[in-house]
XYZ file of C-alpha atoms in Angstrom:
412
model
C 30.989 9.253 8.532
C 27.036 10.385 9.502
C 26.452 9.283 12.752
C 22.543 9.204 14.501
C 20.659 9.197 11.195
C 18.338 6.518 9.547
C 18.268 4.886 6.405
C 14.488 4.215 4.850
C 13.920 2.129 2.059
C 10.476 1.296 0.931
C 10.063 -0.888 -2.661
C 6.479 0.027 -3.831
C 3.524 2.798 -3.857
C 1.891 1.807 -0.678
C 5.497 1.620 1.250
C 6.440 4.391 -0.083
C 3.166 6.068 1.606
C 3.986 4.434 4.822
C 7.309 5.691 4.394
C 6.582 9.454 4.112
C 4.192 9.550 6.885
C 6.804 8.013 8.788
C 9.430 10.223 7.752
C 7.237 13.434 8.663
C 6.737 12.306 12.286
C 9.890 11.570 12.335
C 11.179 15.136 11.735
C 8.355 16.348 14.129
C 9.622 14.437 17.423
C 13.788 13.485 16.322
C 14.891 16.110 14.389
C 17.923 15.950 14.974
C 18.391 12.386 13.424
C 19.229 12.390 9.480
C 16.674 10.679 7.218
C 18.149 9.068 3.966
C 17.555 6.123 1.859
C 15.101 4.568 -1.536
C 11.289 5.913 -1.371
C 9.343 7.455 -4.413
C 7.346 10.529 -4.469
C 5.769 10.437 -0.997
C 9.247 10.072 0.791
C 10.486 12.359 -1.477
C 7.940 15.016 -0.563
C 9.426 14.848 3.051
C 12.621 15.715 1.822
C 14.167 11.921 0.784
C 16.701 12.504 -1.932
C 16.350 8.699 -3.153
C 19.302 6.415 -3.961
C 17.994 5.479 -7.000
C 14.623 5.257 -8.395
C 11.888 2.844 -6.057
C 10.332 1.464 -9.313
C 13.393 -0.221 -9.760
C 12.482 -2.770 -6.880
C 8.882 -2.631 -7.397
C 8.415 -6.054 -8.467
C 5.897 -8.445 -7.231
C 5.347 -12.299 -7.376
C 7.117 -15.607 -7.742
C 7.714 -15.954 -11.519
C 8.024 -11.559 -11.726
C 10.956 -11.646 -9.876
C 13.319 -13.583 -12.219
C 13.476 -11.082 -15.199
C 14.182 -7.924 -13.437
C 16.572 -10.383 -11.185
C 20.065 -8.474 -12.499
C 18.769 -5.315 -11.754
C 17.575 -6.115 -7.965
C 21.047 -7.161 -6.927
C 22.784 -4.311 -8.637
C 20.711 -1.690 -6.825
C 20.893 -4.256 -3.319
C 24.776 -4.018 -3.781
C 24.256 0.401 -3.922
C 22.345 0.160 -1.073
C 24.416 -2.144 0.872
C 27.448 0.326 -0.026
C 25.305 3.229 1.275
C 24.721 1.534 4.264
C 28.401 0.845 4.788
C 29.441 4.514 4.132
C 26.730 6.069 6.200
C 26.842 3.288 9.351
C 23.581 4.514 10.276
C 21.132 3.890 13.819
C 18.783 1.899 12.232
C 17.753 0.572 8.580
C 13.601 0.484 8.199
C 12.845 -1.736 5.472
C 9.308 -1.087 4.409
C 7.534 -4.049 3.043
C 9.502 -5.193 -0.067
C 10.170 -8.936 1.648
C 12.672 -10.176 -0.435
C 14.941 -7.319 -1.367
C 14.293 -6.026 1.960
C 15.423 -9.254 3.822
C 18.938 -9.479 1.606
C 19.219 -5.791 2.625
C 19.020 -6.607 6.467
C 21.121 -9.673 5.952
C 24.246 -7.237 4.344
C 23.722 -4.479 6.917
C 24.173 -6.982 9.589
C 27.552 -7.555 8.154
C 28.773 -4.407 7.013
C 27.149 -2.466 10.049
C 26.658 -4.668 12.979
C 25.501 -1.693 14.982
C 22.861 -0.575 13.095
C 19.338 -1.233 14.082
C 17.299 -3.276 11.730
C 14.018 -2.353 11.756
C 10.995 -3.855 9.464
C 7.854 -2.050 8.986
C 4.791 -4.076 7.732
C 5.227 -7.846 8.930
C 4.965 -10.532 6.673
C 1.349 -12.072 6.215
C 2.428 -15.284 8.052
C -0.959 -15.388 9.146
C -2.056 -15.820 5.218
C 0.787 -18.294 4.183
C 4.482 -19.820 5.188
C 4.467 -19.157 9.420
C 8.107 -20.290 9.261
C 8.981 -16.916 8.139
C 8.094 -15.581 11.680
C 11.021 -17.521 13.237
C 13.381 -16.631 10.234
C 12.731 -13.031 10.535
C 13.363 -13.266 14.460
C 16.628 -14.241 13.548
C 17.387 -11.281 10.891
C 16.139 -8.306 12.546
C 15.964 -6.427 15.979
C 12.718 -5.169 15.204
C 9.290 -5.349 13.744
C 6.296 -2.946 13.530
C 2.741 -4.423 12.685
C 0.090 -2.808 10.942
C -2.585 -5.039 12.233
C -3.525 -5.833 16.026
C -3.517 -9.710 15.926
C 0.154 -10.044 13.972
C 2.724 -9.339 17.035
C 1.818 -12.796 19.009
C 3.036 -14.428 15.792
C 6.149 -12.662 16.130
C 7.077 -12.485 19.975
C 6.532 -15.819 20.391
C 10.055 -16.371 18.753
C 11.360 -13.747 20.766
C 11.200 -10.726 18.149
C 10.105 -7.355 19.483
C 6.948 -6.407 17.660
C 4.758 -3.296 17.850
C 1.575 -2.876 16.654
C 1.657 0.802 15.227
C -1.495 0.402 13.432
C -2.184 1.557 9.501
C -2.392 5.220 8.649
C -4.809 4.379 5.995
C -7.664 6.544 7.909
C -4.929 8.996 9.543
C -4.168 10.106 5.678
C -7.961 10.381 4.594
C -8.177 12.638 7.280
C -5.700 14.575 6.682
C -7.052 15.382 3.625
C -9.170 18.832 2.263
C -12.681 17.993 2.597
C -13.602 20.700 0.607
C -11.277 18.889 -2.499
C -14.019 16.420 -3.701
C -16.556 19.588 -4.654
C -13.748 21.205 -6.009
C -12.753 18.349 -8.265
C -16.322 18.074 -9.490
C -16.602 21.209 -10.662
C -13.085 20.907 -12.357
C -14.486 18.185 -13.989
C -17.792 19.504 -14.671
C -19.469 16.066 -12.789
C -23.176 15.829 -12.056
C -24.250 15.518 -8.525
C -27.280 13.686 -9.796
C -25.127 10.819 -11.372
C -22.757 8.137 -10.265
C -19.083 8.451 -9.639
C -17.050 5.174 -10.406
C -13.368 5.269 -9.390
C -11.402 2.620 -11.475
C -8.155 1.631 -9.416
C -6.333 -0.931 -11.675
C -2.926 -0.410 -9.525
C 0.357 1.157 -9.264
C 2.423 -1.759 -10.279
C 3.302 -2.071 -14.338
C 2.408 -5.624 -14.123
C -0.696 -5.091 -12.509
C -1.829 -2.501 -14.557
C -1.001 -4.435 -17.827
C -2.899 -7.645 -16.101
C -5.914 -5.598 -14.678
C -6.865 -2.593 -17.338
C -8.698 -4.861 -20.014
C -10.936 -6.616 -17.638
C -11.653 -3.540 -15.519
C -11.898 -1.359 -18.567
C -14.583 -3.878 -20.095
C -16.556 -3.992 -16.875
C -16.712 -0.179 -17.116
C -17.625 -0.639 -20.419
C -20.750 -2.711 -19.613
C -21.791 -0.803 -16.406
C -21.573 2.182 -18.921
C -23.923 1.030 -21.368
C -26.624 0.264 -18.608
C -26.195 3.501 -16.713
C -25.151 6.363 -19.611
C -24.535 8.538 -17.369
C -22.099 7.069 -14.991
C -18.985 9.203 -14.602
C -15.569 7.208 -14.395
C -12.898 9.032 -12.653
C -9.247 7.113 -13.071
C -6.738 8.227 -10.377
C -2.894 7.202 -11.338
C 0.274 6.718 -9.953
C 3.543 8.747 -10.687
C 5.217 5.781 -11.772
C 3.092 4.070 -14.124
C 0.769 7.000 -15.083
C 1.741 6.978 -19.062
C 1.106 3.047 -19.100
C -2.604 3.571 -16.678
C -3.659 6.665 -19.333
C -2.212 4.446 -22.531
C -4.652 1.520 -21.486
C -7.491 3.854 -20.889
C -7.323 5.265 -23.905
C -8.244 1.490 -25.071
C -11.397 1.499 -23.115
C -14.976 1.068 -24.321
C -15.501 3.898 -21.680
C -14.129 7.192 -21.320
C -12.613 7.894 -18.166
C -11.325 11.419 -16.374
C -7.575 10.975 -16.120
C -6.534 12.625 -12.449
C -2.731 12.324 -13.821
C -0.122 13.043 -10.631
C 2.523 13.874 -13.107
C 3.977 17.615 -12.102
C 1.638 18.242 -9.190
C 3.084 18.038 -5.691
C 2.548 14.708 -3.559
C 0.121 16.116 -1.423
C -1.912 17.528 -3.744
C -2.163 14.110 -5.969
C -3.078 12.111 -3.272
C -5.670 15.179 -2.035
C -7.141 14.385 -5.489
C -7.398 10.544 -5.422
C -9.197 11.129 -1.979
C -11.407 13.185 -3.170
C -12.630 11.209 -6.297
C -12.736 8.817 -3.587
C -15.442 10.776 -1.380
C -17.251 11.349 -4.834
C -17.601 7.716 -4.988
C -19.232 7.269 -1.794
C -21.842 10.116 -1.733
C -25.414 9.134 -2.393
C -28.084 11.782 -3.933
C -31.803 10.305 -4.682
C -31.162 6.728 -3.387
C -27.887 6.293 -6.404
C -24.586 5.831 -5.631
C -21.111 5.649 -7.009
C -18.608 2.615 -6.374
C -15.011 1.639 -6.763
C -13.233 -1.177 -8.935
C -9.805 -1.492 -7.191
C -7.175 -3.827 -7.742
C -6.051 -6.077 -4.008
C -4.251 -4.019 -1.483
C -4.185 -1.464 0.657
C -5.857 1.025 -1.195
C -8.857 -1.053 0.242
C -8.157 0.424 3.655
C -8.128 3.988 1.936
C -11.418 3.273 0.147
C -13.123 2.476 3.558
C -11.664 5.205 5.183
C -13.901 7.223 2.839
C -16.906 5.482 2.735
C -16.911 4.275 -0.517
C -18.412 0.771 -1.084
C -16.123 -1.145 -3.931
C -15.555 -4.295 -5.653
C -11.629 -5.630 -5.443
C -10.028 -7.593 -8.364
C -6.927 -9.321 -8.941
C -4.578 -10.930 -11.466
C -1.052 -12.493 -11.076
C 1.050 -14.257 -13.343
C -0.018 -17.581 -13.785
C 2.492 -19.232 -11.803
C 2.726 -17.236 -9.249
C -0.674 -17.645 -8.355
C -0.607 -21.400 -8.589
C 2.433 -21.056 -6.754
C 0.410 -18.797 -3.917
C -3.043 -20.904 -3.634
C -1.053 -24.092 -2.767
C 0.181 -21.596 0.021
C -2.802 -19.540 1.264
C -4.481 -20.207 4.687
C -6.953 -17.410 4.072
C -10.299 -17.161 2.316
C -10.135 -13.697 1.748
C -7.404 -11.334 0.391
C -8.929 -7.805 1.054
C -8.217 -6.333 3.823
C -11.367 -4.508 5.236
C -12.546 -7.933 4.850
C -10.018 -9.753 7.391
C -9.949 -6.941 9.581
C -13.922 -7.179 9.970
C -13.971 -10.511 9.843
C -16.738 -10.426 6.985
C -16.526 -11.202 3.538
C -18.601 -7.796 2.786
C -16.201 -6.679 -0.280
C -16.664 -8.803 -3.193
C -13.584 -10.331 -4.602
C -12.524 -11.800 -7.885
C -9.010 -13.380 -8.713
C -7.323 -14.696 -11.588
C -9.717 -16.329 -14.075
C -12.898 -14.632 -11.986
C -11.717 -11.677 -12.394
C -13.770 -10.948 -15.803
C -15.881 -8.269 -17.163
C -19.282 -9.847 -16.715
C -18.575 -10.777 -12.932
C -16.656 -7.521 -11.851
C -19.784 -5.591 -13.671
C -22.555 -7.564 -11.946
C -20.836 -6.809 -8.782
C -20.260 -3.427 -9.254
C -24.346 -3.015 -10.307
C -26.093 -3.424 -7.182
C -23.657 -0.823 -5.132
C -24.990 1.933 -7.491
C -28.016 2.338 -5.721
C -28.958 2.399 -2.008
C -29.363 -0.910 -1.156
C -28.475 -4.337 1.642
C -24.662 -4.642 -0.103
C -23.582 -1.070 0.213
C -24.870 -0.670 4.285
C -22.973 -4.249 4.767
C -20.006 -2.623 3.099
C -20.237 0.472 5.668
C -20.331 -1.694 8.203
C -17.537 -3.786 7.447
C -15.505 -0.715 6.843
C -16.263 0.891 10.395
C -15.369 -2.343 11.604
C -11.825 -2.566 9.888
C -11.319 1.010 10.497
C -11.510 0.382 14.107
C -9.609 -2.247 14.663
C -6.933 -0.344 13.247
C -6.890 2.153 15.850
C -5.776 5.978 15.405
C -9.484 6.658 15.685
C -10.576 9.903 18.087
C -8.130 10.565 21.331
C -5.947 7.885 19.819
C -2.033 8.904 18.450
C -2.131 8.294 14.974
C -0.318 5.315 13.329
C 2.245 7.236 11.638
C 3.448 8.698 15.583
C 3.160 5.231 17.111
C 5.057 3.682 14.303
C 7.999 6.881 14.768
C 7.914 6.252 18.632
C 8.410 2.400 18.204
C 11.527 2.924 15.897
C 13.120 5.340 18.260
C 12.533 3.027 21.218
C 13.906 0.433 18.872
C 17.002 2.540 18.343
C 17.771 3.173 21.761
C 17.773 -0.630 22.691
C 20.010 -1.079 20.076
C 22.604 1.927 21.204
C 22.635 0.377 24.579
C 23.378 -3.608 24.044
C 26.390 -4.524 23.990
C 27.473 -5.198 20.258
C 27.596 -8.570 18.950
C 28.913 -9.427 15.891
């Protein structure tokens, strides 16, 4: 039996990046604690030997989960058995709400002395607020990314810390010279605008977004023949993204992460974002992105953007009945200003996407408005100059939760 270890589980690319940053800080301040669990390339780059491929859990949406249910249940049984064997000091589930909830329940049964921690608060402020009370009865501690989230949970007696989102932290850690190096490698012109296409990291996202995104880029390329398109890809879905891009009417430079260390692949992605952020002689670049945490990374790079998303029709219909917010783009939520245009479901179509991107390709009020909103959003997240980085705050919050659990009487 391994004592004092920490079992981490991420179910998708954004959670994997959070887990990788958390692992790096834990190795710095608590090197005596072994780290194991399930993750992707970011966590594996920090030394994790994933129990099974993270992609087995990367399913999002009400309708999308059903066909994958047998596989997910097998992985749940496998993860539970490993926790039963290891008896870790803590289980840290990162996002992946459905799987995480079930694993937390089973961990309480097989290893009651394990501190059950969840990283990334459920969006109870957006839909289904009753989840806050249910979560309070399930886990010992919650680590929230956004400053307005803890009161939703502490009112129900759940320990919750605001630790911040490490998007800006990751961007600042990347090599600032990488942008020019990437431009030279791809033969990009500094006088021509750069547009970064980001149709998601999950296979379902790419299958639904690649066609409208590609058609929108074709419309822009026809109007701006010198437009330079970059497509950063995720390790687990690179083949699908490349296949989709081959059918686009406008050719894109593919930033393929396969065979590259995670840090190098991420640095190239941020380099692409910075190239799209620059302005030259009154012209600028932009990004067309799937809704998600990548919008915060783009904001941290100063890249103006348009956001689009298409979910399974059944999932979208259910979500529309439950949502209590009028924007799903994180910089908009954090800044309190709908500066970033967003197009969902049937509105996520080539013509409106291209029309929204058009004014971002030149200097003007649309770019300036997004710049102000990005600054406000990043300030709200914390981790600025003179503040502890979010990943370090998360590591300290986790270790404090373990200490509380170890000192508390065991209640089965």
